[in-house]
Short mmCIF file of C-alpha atoms in Angstrom, two decimals:
data_model
loop_
_atom_site.label_atom_id
_atom_site.label_comp_id
_atom_site.label_asym_id
_atom_site.label_seq_id
_atom_site.Cartn_x
_atom_site.Cartn_y
_atom_site.Cartn_z
CA MET A 1 -94.03 33.30 -120.87
CA THR A 2 -96.97 32.89 -118.83
CA SER A 3 -95.70 30.44 -116.10
CA THR A 4 -92.83 33.53 -115.12
CA LEU A 5 -97.24 35.45 -115.13
CA HIS A 6 -97.73 35.77 -110.93
CA LYS A 7 -101.47 35.34 -111.14
CA GLU A 8 -103.00 36.67 -107.84
CA GLU A 9 -105.37 33.54 -106.29
CA MET A 10 -108.08 34.36 -104.64
CA ILE A 11 -109.63 32.73 -101.04
CA LEU A 12 -113.83 32.47 -102.50
CA ASN A 13 -115.43 30.97 -98.52
CA LEU A 14 -118.77 28.81 -100.26
CA GLY A 15 -121.04 28.44 -96.77
CA PRO A 16 -121.08 27.73 -93.88
CA GLN A 17 -124.84 28.99 -94.57
CA HIS A 18 -125.08 28.50 -98.41
CA PRO A 19 -128.31 27.20 -99.70
CA SER A 20 -126.88 24.15 -101.74
CA THR A 21 -124.78 22.44 -98.80
CA HIS A 22 -127.78 21.33 -97.72
CA GLY A 23 -126.76 22.55 -94.04
CA VAL A 24 -124.16 23.70 -92.53
CA PHE A 25 -120.89 22.60 -94.36
CA ARG A 26 -117.99 25.07 -95.33
CA LEU A 27 -116.10 25.27 -98.79
CA VAL A 28 -112.64 27.45 -98.74
CA VAL A 29 -112.33 27.39 -103.19
CA THR A 30 -109.09 28.58 -103.57
CA LEU A 31 -109.26 29.84 -107.50
CA ASP A 32 -107.10 31.25 -110.19
CA GLY A 33 -109.69 33.90 -112.76
CA GLU A 34 -111.97 31.36 -113.62
CA GLN A 35 -110.92 27.17 -112.32
CA ILE A 36 -110.19 26.30 -108.84
CA VAL A 37 -107.22 25.56 -107.74
CA ASP A 38 -107.75 24.17 -103.90
CA ALA A 39 -111.08 22.98 -102.61
CA ASP A 40 -110.59 23.22 -98.85
CA PRO A 41 -113.92 21.73 -96.51
CA VAL A 42 -114.14 22.98 -93.02
CA ILE A 43 -117.02 20.23 -91.30
CA GLY A 44 -117.63 19.79 -88.69
CA TYR A 45 -120.62 23.28 -87.93
CA LEU A 46 -123.82 20.08 -87.23
CA HIS A 47 -122.22 18.05 -84.66
CA ARG A 48 -123.40 16.92 -81.66
CA GLY A 49 -121.79 14.28 -80.77
CA THR A 50 -124.01 11.47 -81.76
CA GLU A 51 -121.28 8.54 -80.46
CA LYS A 52 -119.77 9.91 -77.66
CA LEU A 53 -123.38 10.68 -75.70
CA ALA A 54 -124.70 7.30 -76.71
CA GLU A 55 -121.87 6.13 -74.45
CA GLY A 56 -123.68 6.86 -71.70
CA LEU A 57 -127.22 6.31 -73.05
CA GLN A 58 -128.65 2.39 -72.56
CA TYR A 59 -129.27 0.98 -76.61
CA THR A 60 -133.22 1.41 -76.91
CA GLN A 61 -132.13 5.50 -75.84
CA ILE A 62 -129.42 5.23 -78.30
CA ILE A 63 -132.20 5.16 -81.16
CA PRO A 64 -133.82 8.91 -81.48
CA TYR A 65 -130.34 9.73 -81.65
CA THR A 66 -129.53 7.69 -85.11
CA ASP A 67 -132.72 9.79 -86.07
CA ARG A 68 -130.45 12.94 -86.30
CA MET A 69 -127.38 11.96 -87.77
CA ASP A 70 -129.33 11.59 -92.13
CA TYR A 71 -132.37 13.01 -91.54
CA LEU A 72 -133.58 12.40 -93.93
CA ALA A 73 -133.63 9.04 -94.02
CA ALA A 74 -134.57 8.44 -90.65
CA MET A 75 -135.48 5.18 -90.67
CA LEU A 76 -132.19 3.56 -92.41
CA ASN A 77 -129.82 5.05 -89.70
CA ASN A 78 -132.73 2.88 -86.75
CA TYR A 79 -132.44 0.38 -88.73
CA ALA A 80 -128.48 0.43 -88.31
CA LEU A 81 -128.20 0.67 -85.10
CA VAL A 82 -130.98 -1.86 -84.29
CA HIS A 83 -129.40 -4.22 -86.83
CA ALA A 84 -126.05 -4.51 -85.20
CA VAL A 85 -127.47 -4.81 -81.55
CA GLU A 86 -129.41 -7.59 -83.11
CA TYR A 87 -126.88 -9.18 -84.82
CA ALA A 88 -124.57 -8.98 -81.76
CA LEU A 89 -127.16 -9.92 -79.56
CA ASP A 90 -128.74 -12.72 -82.19
CA LEU A 91 -132.54 -12.04 -81.60
CA GLU A 92 -135.34 -13.79 -83.20
CA ILE A 93 -137.34 -11.14 -84.91
CA PRO A 94 -140.74 -11.55 -86.47
CA ASP A 95 -141.96 -11.77 -89.53
CA ARG A 96 -144.32 -8.60 -89.79
CA ALA A 97 -141.83 -7.01 -88.52
CA GLU A 98 -139.22 -7.42 -90.54
CA TYR A 99 -141.75 -6.42 -94.05
CA LEU A 100 -142.79 -3.69 -92.16
CA ARG A 101 -139.45 -2.88 -91.83
CA MET A 102 -138.06 -2.75 -95.39
CA ILE A 103 -141.84 -1.44 -95.93
CA VAL A 104 -140.52 1.84 -94.58
CA MET A 105 -136.77 1.25 -95.09
CA GLU A 106 -137.51 0.93 -99.06
CA LEU A 107 -139.88 3.90 -98.82
CA ASN A 108 -137.02 5.89 -96.69
CA ARG A 109 -134.98 6.10 -99.43
CA VAL A 110 -137.33 6.72 -102.57
CA ALA A 111 -137.96 9.24 -100.11
CA SER A 112 -134.60 10.21 -99.75
CA HIS A 113 -133.03 9.92 -102.92
CA MET A 114 -136.66 12.95 -103.93
CA VAL A 115 -134.80 14.50 -102.25
CA PHE A 116 -131.63 14.47 -103.89
CA ILE A 117 -133.56 14.84 -107.54
CA GLY A 118 -135.42 17.38 -105.77
CA THR A 119 -132.42 19.49 -104.38
CA TYR A 120 -130.04 19.04 -106.90
CA LEU A 121 -132.52 20.09 -109.86
CA LEU A 122 -133.06 23.78 -107.26
CA ASP A 123 -129.15 23.90 -106.47
CA LEU A 124 -128.53 23.95 -111.03
CA GLY A 125 -131.43 26.51 -110.78
CA ALA A 126 -134.85 24.65 -111.42
CA MET A 127 -136.74 25.09 -108.81
CA SER A 128 -140.40 23.33 -110.07
CA PRO A 129 -138.41 19.85 -109.75
CA PHE A 130 -137.92 20.79 -107.26
CA LEU A 131 -141.72 21.67 -106.19
CA TYR A 132 -142.39 17.61 -107.57
CA ALA A 133 -140.75 16.06 -105.77
CA PHE A 134 -141.69 17.41 -102.51
CA ILE A 135 -145.02 16.72 -103.52
CA GLU A 136 -144.95 13.16 -103.86
CA ARG A 137 -142.34 12.83 -100.62
CA GLU A 138 -145.16 14.65 -99.11
CA ASN A 139 -147.26 11.66 -99.29
CA ILE A 140 -144.81 9.52 -97.69
CA VAL A 141 -143.30 11.77 -94.99
CA GLU A 142 -147.57 11.49 -94.01
CA LEU A 143 -147.96 8.21 -94.51
CA PHE A 144 -144.67 7.56 -91.18
CA ASN A 145 -146.52 10.36 -89.17
CA GLU A 146 -149.14 8.43 -89.13
CA ILE A 147 -147.51 4.74 -88.10
CA CYS A 148 -144.63 6.51 -86.06
CA GLY A 149 -146.74 10.29 -85.12
CA ALA A 150 -143.34 12.48 -86.36
CA ARG A 151 -142.36 13.16 -89.77
CA LEU A 152 -138.79 14.35 -89.32
CA THR A 153 -137.32 11.66 -86.62
CA TYR A 154 -139.74 8.49 -86.40
CA ASN A 155 -137.53 6.48 -83.92
CA TYR A 156 -140.14 3.57 -84.57
CA MET A 157 -137.60 0.35 -85.16
CA ARG A 158 -137.18 -1.23 -81.53
CA ILE A 159 -134.38 -3.75 -80.47
CA GLY A 160 -136.35 -6.85 -81.69
CA GLY A 161 -139.22 -6.16 -83.32
CA VAL A 162 -140.69 -2.43 -84.63
CA LYS A 163 -142.19 0.40 -81.88
CA TRP A 164 -146.69 -0.28 -83.61
CA ASP A 165 -148.36 -2.65 -85.96
CA ALA A 166 -149.33 -0.04 -88.59
CA THR A 167 -152.33 1.54 -88.16
CA PRO A 168 -155.64 -1.11 -90.39
CA ASP A 169 -155.24 0.48 -93.89
CA TRP A 170 -151.48 1.90 -93.85
CA ILE A 171 -150.93 -1.67 -95.80
CA ASP A 172 -153.75 -0.79 -98.27
CA LYS A 173 -152.79 3.20 -97.96
CA VAL A 174 -148.68 1.55 -99.32
CA ARG A 175 -149.57 -0.17 -101.82
CA ARG A 176 -152.16 2.40 -103.74
CA LEU A 177 -149.71 5.13 -103.19
CA VAL A 178 -147.25 3.26 -104.94
CA PRO A 179 -148.06 3.16 -108.67
CA MET A 180 -148.39 7.23 -108.00
CA LEU A 181 -145.70 6.96 -107.09
CA ARG A 182 -144.00 5.10 -110.37
CA GLU A 183 -146.05 7.56 -112.48
CA LYS A 184 -144.67 10.63 -110.38
CA VAL A 185 -141.25 8.78 -111.63
CA LYS A 186 -142.22 8.46 -115.01
CA MET A 187 -143.20 12.06 -114.78
CA ILE A 188 -140.24 13.53 -113.24
CA ASP A 189 -137.68 11.16 -115.41
CA ASN A 190 -140.15 12.92 -118.80
CA LEU A 191 -139.77 15.86 -116.68
CA VAL A 192 -135.78 16.07 -116.52
CA SER A 193 -134.69 12.85 -117.78
CA GLY A 194 -135.51 15.09 -121.31
CA ASN A 195 -134.44 18.02 -120.83
CA GLU A 196 -131.66 18.96 -123.44
CA ILE A 197 -129.99 21.75 -121.21
CA PHE A 198 -129.77 19.36 -117.84
CA LEU A 199 -127.56 16.92 -119.70
CA ASN A 200 -125.43 19.37 -121.14
CA ARG A 201 -125.46 20.95 -117.85
CA VAL A 202 -124.13 17.58 -115.72
CA ARG A 203 -123.08 14.87 -118.53
CA GLY A 204 -119.07 14.54 -117.94
CA ILE A 205 -118.35 16.40 -114.26
CA GLY A 206 -117.22 15.28 -111.51
CA LYS A 207 -115.97 12.13 -113.08
CA PHE A 208 -114.15 9.58 -111.87
CA THR A 209 -113.69 5.67 -112.66
CA LYS A 210 -114.03 2.96 -110.56
CA GLU A 211 -110.39 2.25 -108.99
CA GLU A 212 -110.63 6.05 -107.91
CA ALA A 213 -114.13 5.12 -106.38
CA LEU A 214 -112.24 2.13 -104.43
CA ASN A 215 -109.23 3.67 -102.88
CA TYR A 216 -111.42 6.56 -101.36
CA SER A 217 -114.10 3.50 -100.48
CA LEU A 218 -116.80 5.26 -102.25
CA SER A 219 -120.15 3.57 -101.64
CA GLY A 220 -123.78 3.48 -102.27
CA VAL A 221 -124.72 5.39 -105.73
CA ASN A 222 -120.60 6.99 -105.61
CA LEU A 223 -119.57 3.70 -106.38
CA ARG A 224 -122.47 2.38 -108.54
CA SER A 225 -122.35 4.96 -110.97
CA THR A 226 -119.03 4.07 -111.69
CA GLY A 227 -120.10 0.58 -112.85
CA PHE A 228 -118.76 -1.28 -109.83
CA ARG A 229 -121.52 -3.54 -108.93
CA PHE A 230 -121.64 -3.74 -105.33
CA ASP A 231 -125.07 -3.76 -103.00
CA LEU A 232 -124.94 -4.95 -99.98
CA ARG A 233 -128.60 -5.73 -100.19
CA LYS A 234 -127.50 -8.04 -102.69
CA VAL A 235 -123.79 -8.78 -101.91
CA ARG A 236 -125.04 -9.48 -97.99
CA PRO A 237 -128.38 -9.98 -97.90
CA TYR A 238 -129.70 -9.04 -93.76
CA GLY A 239 -133.38 -8.95 -92.98
CA ILE A 240 -135.43 -10.15 -95.22
CA TYR A 241 -134.21 -8.87 -98.48
CA ASP A 242 -133.31 -12.84 -100.14
CA ARG A 243 -137.31 -13.18 -99.71
CA PHE A 244 -137.40 -9.91 -103.24
CA ASP A 245 -136.28 -9.88 -106.67
CA PHE A 246 -134.42 -6.66 -107.10
CA ASP A 247 -132.01 -5.20 -110.04
CA VAL A 248 -129.25 -3.29 -108.33
CA ILE A 249 -128.70 -0.25 -110.89
CA VAL A 250 -125.25 0.50 -112.24
CA GLY A 251 -123.55 3.37 -114.66
CA GLU A 252 -121.71 3.89 -116.25
CA ASN A 253 -119.18 6.22 -116.36
CA GLY A 254 -119.24 8.05 -113.51
CA ASP A 255 -120.50 11.48 -113.83
CA ALA A 256 -122.53 12.99 -112.42
CA LEU A 257 -125.58 12.49 -115.16
CA ASP A 258 -125.46 9.10 -113.94
CA ARG A 259 -125.20 9.17 -110.59
CA TYR A 260 -128.64 11.26 -111.03
CA THR A 261 -129.84 8.79 -113.06
CA CYS A 262 -128.80 5.85 -110.62
CA ARG A 263 -131.18 7.45 -107.84
CA LEU A 264 -133.98 7.53 -110.42
CA ARG A 265 -133.73 4.17 -111.55
CA GLU A 266 -133.41 2.90 -107.59
CA ILE A 267 -136.57 4.92 -106.84
CA GLU A 268 -138.35 1.66 -109.55
CA GLN A 269 -136.21 -1.32 -107.45
CA SER A 270 -137.22 0.15 -104.36
CA LEU A 271 -140.82 0.82 -104.71
CA ARG A 272 -140.04 -2.92 -106.40
CA ILE A 273 -139.04 -4.26 -103.30
CA VAL A 274 -142.08 -1.96 -101.48
CA GLU A 275 -144.99 -3.55 -103.39
CA GLN A 276 -143.79 -7.44 -103.32
CA ALA A 277 -143.46 -6.25 -99.04
CA ALA A 278 -146.74 -4.98 -98.73
CA SER A 279 -148.32 -8.29 -100.62
CA GLN A 280 -146.80 -10.50 -98.65
CA ILE A 281 -146.55 -9.59 -95.10
CA PRO A 282 -148.35 -11.71 -92.88
CA GLU A 283 -150.61 -11.12 -88.96
CA GLY A 284 -148.63 -11.30 -85.75
CA PRO A 285 -146.52 -9.76 -83.73
CA VAL A 286 -144.37 -7.30 -84.28
CA MET A 287 -142.03 -7.39 -80.98
CA GLY A 288 -140.47 -10.74 -81.09
CA LYS A 289 -139.02 -11.65 -77.28
CA VAL A 290 -135.99 -9.49 -75.79
CA PRO A 291 -134.79 -9.71 -72.30
CA LYS A 292 -135.89 -7.18 -70.98
CA MET A 293 -132.07 -5.46 -70.40
CA ILE A 294 -130.89 -5.43 -73.56
CA ARG A 295 -126.88 -6.58 -72.40
CA VAL A 296 -125.00 -7.02 -75.42
CA PRO A 297 -121.87 -9.08 -74.95
CA ALA A 298 -119.07 -8.22 -73.91
CA GLY A 299 -117.39 -8.49 -77.80
CA GLU A 300 -116.72 -5.56 -80.80
CA TYR A 301 -119.52 -6.51 -83.57
CA TYR A 302 -119.85 -4.67 -86.82
CA ALA A 303 -122.75 -4.85 -89.15
CA SER A 304 -123.78 -2.61 -91.65
CA ILE A 305 -126.37 -1.96 -94.27
CA GLU A 306 -126.82 -0.10 -96.98
CA GLY A 307 -127.81 3.16 -96.24
CA ALA A 308 -129.74 5.53 -99.04
CA ARG A 309 -126.52 7.29 -99.36
CA GLY A 310 -123.82 3.87 -99.30
CA GLU A 311 -122.82 1.75 -96.50
CA LEU A 312 -124.34 2.62 -93.14
CA GLY A 313 -122.66 0.66 -90.00
CA ALA A 314 -122.99 0.40 -86.68
CA TYR A 315 -119.59 -0.68 -84.93
CA ILE A 316 -120.52 -1.63 -80.69
CA VAL A 317 -117.60 -2.25 -78.22
CA SER A 318 -119.25 -3.87 -75.94
CA ASP A 319 -117.59 -3.88 -72.39
CA GLY A 320 -121.02 -6.83 -71.40
CA LYS A 321 -122.85 -3.72 -69.74
CA ASP A 322 -125.95 -2.42 -70.83
CA LYS A 323 -124.62 0.33 -72.19
CA PRO A 324 -121.43 0.04 -74.74
CA TYR A 325 -118.75 0.64 -74.83
CA ARG A 326 -117.84 2.51 -77.52
CA LEU A 327 -119.81 3.22 -80.35
CA LYS A 328 -118.39 3.91 -83.75
CA PHE A 329 -121.52 4.81 -86.96
CA HIS A 330 -119.97 4.10 -90.30
CA ARG A 331 -121.47 7.00 -91.70
CA PRO A 332 -121.27 6.98 -95.95
CA SER A 333 -121.49 10.63 -96.30
CA PHE A 334 -118.56 11.70 -94.99
CA VAL A 335 -117.06 9.14 -96.53
CA ASN A 336 -118.05 9.87 -99.84
CA LEU A 337 -117.35 13.40 -98.92
CA GLN A 338 -113.17 12.47 -98.92
CA ILE A 339 -113.81 12.52 -102.80
CA LEU A 340 -114.95 16.06 -103.20
CA ARG A 341 -110.99 17.77 -103.11
CA LYS A 342 -110.07 15.45 -106.00
CA LEU A 343 -112.90 16.38 -108.09
CA LEU A 344 -113.45 19.75 -107.72
CA ILE A 345 -109.91 20.64 -108.52
CA GLY A 346 -109.21 22.25 -112.04
CA GLN A 347 -112.98 22.88 -112.48
CA ASN A 348 -114.43 26.05 -113.49
CA VAL A 349 -116.28 27.87 -110.08
CA ALA A 350 -119.98 27.52 -112.02
CA ASN A 351 -119.21 23.03 -112.20
CA LEU A 352 -119.05 23.66 -108.55
CA ILE A 353 -122.65 23.81 -107.46
CA ALA A 354 -123.58 20.80 -110.15
CA ILE A 355 -120.37 18.56 -108.59
CA LEU A 356 -121.12 18.55 -104.76
CA GLY A 357 -124.38 18.67 -104.95
CA ALA A 358 -124.13 14.70 -107.19
CA VAL A 359 -121.83 13.57 -104.02
CA ASP A 360 -125.43 13.33 -102.26
CA ILE A 361 -124.16 15.19 -99.10
CA VAL A 362 -126.54 14.85 -95.57
CA LEU A 363 -124.43 17.48 -93.73
CA GLY A 364 -125.99 15.73 -90.31
CA GLU A 365 -124.46 12.33 -91.46
CA VAL A 366 -120.76 13.89 -92.30
CA ASP A 367 -120.55 15.82 -89.17
CA GLY A 368 -122.61 13.52 -85.96
CA MET B 1 -135.37 21.64 -128.42
CA PHE B 2 -137.90 19.16 -127.66
CA GLY B 3 -137.44 18.19 -123.61
CA PHE B 4 -138.20 22.34 -123.16
CA LEU B 5 -141.59 21.57 -125.10
CA LYS B 6 -142.90 18.17 -123.51
CA GLY B 7 -141.51 20.33 -119.57
CA MET B 8 -144.33 22.85 -120.68
CA GLY B 9 -146.52 19.85 -120.94
CA ILE B 10 -146.63 18.99 -117.91
CA THR B 11 -146.47 21.81 -116.89
CA ILE B 12 -150.21 22.55 -118.46
CA ARG B 13 -151.24 19.77 -117.11
CA GLN B 14 -150.56 20.45 -113.52
CA LEU B 15 -152.97 23.67 -114.31
CA PRO B 16 -156.73 21.48 -113.29
CA THR B 17 -154.86 20.61 -110.11
CA LYS B 18 -155.47 21.04 -106.25
CA LYS B 19 -153.43 22.68 -104.38
CA VAL B 20 -151.54 20.86 -101.86
CA THR B 21 -150.33 23.85 -99.71
CA LEU B 22 -151.84 24.47 -96.41
CA MET B 23 -152.91 27.59 -95.57
CA TYR B 24 -151.67 27.09 -91.82
CA PRO B 25 -151.50 29.61 -89.84
CA ASN B 26 -154.89 29.59 -91.20
CA GLU B 27 -156.14 25.75 -91.48
CA ARG B 28 -154.76 23.55 -89.01
CA PRO B 29 -152.85 20.12 -90.33
CA GLN B 30 -154.67 17.10 -88.66
CA TRP B 31 -152.53 15.09 -87.34
CA PRO B 32 -153.27 11.43 -87.22
CA GLU B 33 -153.82 9.40 -84.10
CA ARG B 34 -149.68 8.36 -83.30
CA PHE B 35 -148.53 11.84 -83.64
CA ARG B 36 -146.02 13.16 -81.08
CA GLY B 37 -146.92 16.32 -80.66
CA VAL B 38 -146.37 18.49 -76.98
CA HIS B 39 -146.85 16.56 -73.56
CA GLU B 40 -149.79 16.35 -71.70
CA TYR B 41 -149.72 14.77 -67.50
CA ILE B 42 -151.95 13.81 -65.91
CA PRO B 43 -150.68 14.24 -62.35
CA GLU B 44 -153.52 11.38 -60.21
CA LEU B 45 -152.15 8.60 -62.58
CA CYS B 46 -148.62 9.34 -61.34
CA ILE B 47 -146.93 7.27 -59.44
CA VAL B 48 -144.27 8.85 -58.95
CA CYS B 49 -142.11 5.92 -60.61
CA TYR B 50 -139.50 7.77 -61.61
CA GLN B 51 -139.04 5.60 -65.14
CA CYS B 52 -140.79 8.33 -67.46
CA ALA B 53 -137.30 10.68 -65.79
CA ARG B 54 -134.86 8.11 -66.18
CA ILE B 55 -135.35 6.56 -70.21
CA CYS B 56 -135.33 10.32 -70.98
CA PRO B 57 -132.14 10.31 -73.53
CA THR B 58 -131.35 13.57 -72.45
CA SER B 59 -132.45 14.39 -69.03
CA CYS B 60 -135.52 16.72 -69.78
CA ILE B 61 -137.70 15.41 -67.50
CA SER B 62 -137.39 16.03 -63.49
CA LEU B 63 -140.16 15.13 -61.28
CA SER B 64 -140.33 15.26 -57.14
CA GLY B 65 -142.76 13.42 -54.94
CA ALA B 66 -143.58 12.49 -51.27
CA ARG B 67 -145.94 9.87 -49.75
CA ASP B 68 -149.33 11.29 -48.88
CA ASP B 69 -151.71 10.61 -45.44
CA ASN B 70 -152.38 7.23 -46.41
CA LYS B 71 -149.36 6.67 -47.45
CA LYS B 72 -149.74 6.57 -51.56
CA MET B 73 -146.88 8.59 -53.83
CA ARG B 74 -148.05 11.76 -54.52
CA ILE B 75 -146.39 13.86 -57.36
CA GLU B 76 -145.31 17.43 -55.54
CA THR B 77 -143.36 18.90 -58.68
CA TYR B 78 -143.05 17.82 -62.09
CA ASP B 79 -141.15 20.55 -64.83
CA ILE B 80 -140.28 18.62 -68.40
CA ASN B 81 -136.92 21.15 -70.12
CA PHE B 82 -138.60 21.85 -74.00
CA GLU B 83 -135.04 22.51 -75.34
CA ILE B 84 -133.76 19.87 -75.06
CA CYS B 85 -136.58 17.79 -75.54
CA ILE B 86 -136.48 15.16 -77.94
CA LEU B 87 -140.21 14.67 -78.53
CA CYS B 88 -138.95 10.79 -78.23
CA ASN B 89 -142.14 9.49 -76.56
CA LEU B 90 -139.92 6.95 -75.08
CA CYS B 91 -141.13 8.38 -71.58
CA THR B 92 -144.90 7.38 -72.79
CA GLU B 93 -144.11 4.29 -74.70
CA VAL B 94 -143.01 3.22 -70.45
CA CYS B 95 -145.62 4.50 -68.37
CA PRO B 96 -146.73 1.70 -66.47
CA THR B 97 -150.14 4.29 -65.55
CA ASN B 98 -150.57 6.45 -68.61
CA SER B 99 -149.93 9.23 -66.71
CA ILE B 100 -147.71 10.84 -69.30
CA ARG B 101 -149.25 10.70 -73.28
CA MET B 102 -147.97 13.50 -76.58
CA THR B 103 -150.78 15.63 -77.63
CA SER B 104 -151.34 16.61 -80.64
CA GLN B 105 -149.40 20.23 -79.76
CA PHE B 106 -146.89 21.27 -81.64
CA GLU B 107 -146.76 25.41 -81.51
CA LEU B 108 -144.00 25.97 -78.62
CA ALA B 109 -142.61 29.49 -79.07
CA GLU B 110 -141.82 31.41 -76.69
CA TYR B 111 -140.56 34.77 -76.18
CA THR B 112 -137.67 33.28 -73.83
CA ARG B 113 -135.91 29.74 -73.02
CA ASP B 114 -137.03 30.25 -69.60
CA GLY B 115 -140.54 30.21 -71.11
CA LEU B 116 -139.83 26.58 -72.62
CA TYR B 117 -139.20 25.11 -68.80
CA LYS B 118 -142.55 23.25 -68.20
CA ASN B 119 -143.86 23.10 -65.26
CA MET B 120 -147.12 20.63 -64.00
CA ASP B 121 -149.42 22.90 -64.56
CA TRP B 122 -148.52 24.07 -68.12
CA LEU B 123 -148.81 20.15 -69.18
CA TYR B 124 -152.06 19.65 -67.35
CA HIS B 125 -153.33 22.30 -68.68
CA ASN B 126 -152.52 21.11 -72.20
CA HIS B 127 -154.07 18.33 -70.95
CA VAL B 128 -157.62 20.04 -71.18
CA GLU B 129 -156.76 21.46 -74.01
CA HIS B 130 -155.29 19.69 -76.14
CA GLY B 131 -154.78 16.53 -74.94
CA SER B 132 -156.84 13.47 -73.71
CA PHE B 133 -159.26 14.78 -71.45
CA ARG B 134 -161.93 14.92 -72.93
CA ALA B 135 -162.10 11.18 -74.34
CA MET B 136 -160.77 10.54 -70.68
CA GLN B 137 -164.07 12.17 -69.24
CA ALA B 138 -166.75 10.85 -71.28
CA GLU B 139 -165.08 7.72 -70.36
CA LYS B 140 -165.68 8.08 -66.87
CA GLU B 141 -169.56 9.96 -67.79
CA ARG B 142 -170.06 6.75 -69.56
CA ALA B 143 -168.39 4.40 -67.04
CA ALA B 144 -170.33 6.18 -63.87
CA ARG B 145 -173.63 5.70 -66.53
CA GLU B 146 -172.76 1.79 -66.54
CA GLU B 147 -172.53 1.48 -62.64
CA LEU B 148 -175.94 3.56 -62.94
CA GLU B 149 -177.46 1.38 -64.93
CA MET B 150 -176.10 -1.93 -63.48
CA PRO B 151 -178.07 -2.21 -59.90
CA VAL B 152 -182.09 -1.18 -61.87
CA GLN B 153 -180.98 -4.39 -64.55
CA GLN B 154 -180.00 -6.46 -61.14
CA LYS B 155 -183.20 -5.14 -59.77
CA SER B 156 -185.28 -6.60 -62.41
CA ASP B 157 -183.99 -9.52 -62.65
CA ASP B 158 -184.52 -9.64 -58.77
CA ARG B 159 -187.81 -9.11 -60.20
CA GLY B 160 -188.58 -11.64 -62.25
CA GLY B 161 -187.34 -13.97 -59.82
CA ASP B 162 -189.17 -13.49 -56.56
CA LYS B 163 -192.48 -13.70 -59.51
#
């Protein structure tokens, strides 16, 4: 009897300016009562054509553009491009520059995860964790402001090293900050992870298996939350990650709660790396020997790093000139977003934001 | 129930802590030395080498110059379009004479889009108001003072030699 009943479907337009999309992201949801029948993500509102613009720019000039892709983890974006070019040129990087890069990258990962925790809880309706997380993030951002003169668009790394050496007491400030952050992470853990309302809200929603994650070629925390141990920092240690001692955090169930806990645990691991790097950092130059005009030899090069949201890669096609013939960024947010439709179908509309938030996308990176 | 009490405990612990918000228009933020704010421009130092215009990723700098009576290049116009400038600092990095620099000035609100097209006068004014003008003046005065003092010292040495 129920199957012959005609049901009127409703189309709900979420976004482009919805606060929980963290950018301009439109989601056209077809609803049957409370149930989601279909979800159609519409992207491109923040498209600036980074890859096309890069074709007309020298490699150094592209670096400020990468800042604007994943604007919550701009240091990692800087490194993705710089690392690909260095890999193509087979450059030698001074030790101090490598250590400074590791410190800023891991601090940036912490800052990025802090934003995730704060905004995810805000989307679920908890106001104060957002404020706590942003207070801690502010400390990191202020440190970045001191070393490279900007709070969000750093433009710090250069091909062959970094732009500036650390100011005299900067490393000490990092050393002092790490225990402070560790304490605050414990506090947020205490405040949020022990809260029954939050646990019951996110447990078991947005669930996918290992196989599904691999089929959708997810990476980063989204993949690790299913229990698949894959972290580029361990699998293929780039830079000097092989010198540090840290664990890869994996989840079990692959639900929203696991993704939240993985990110929280990853902050602790990142802080471990920062601590080790800050204690081992040697003196020396911060810029290696780089040719005045950077010309990548003709050919195709791909180098990827573990970004804050997954595998962040830069694919360079060069014809031997000082500008790339084609530059493609493997942007993890864009890839991770593709599973959203599958996760949403059949779910209750109230879970929509909780599922979208847990995937952790940044629209600057999705649209490129 | 237990988690709720824990949350309340953390809230109560926050009560005596200091406020972290900056009351912005009344309180001004203290920027570090390397802060990349709006540019300053010092025309006397510029040698019109076009390096800043060439390195700019957004091509927001346009300039022109001509040779003066001493056959030296002199700047005539220097404009930065702050509608498209991304404050990436590459222009100050390549400048051989440091005639373009970044200041700690960050307020750039205008009523019209044309207002963001800044010329040489505005950028020099930025140098005087917010930039390194005072530091440079102090440096000049110090150099002038040293120049004055140096011959005096030499004289006294000479006199010592005479004796």
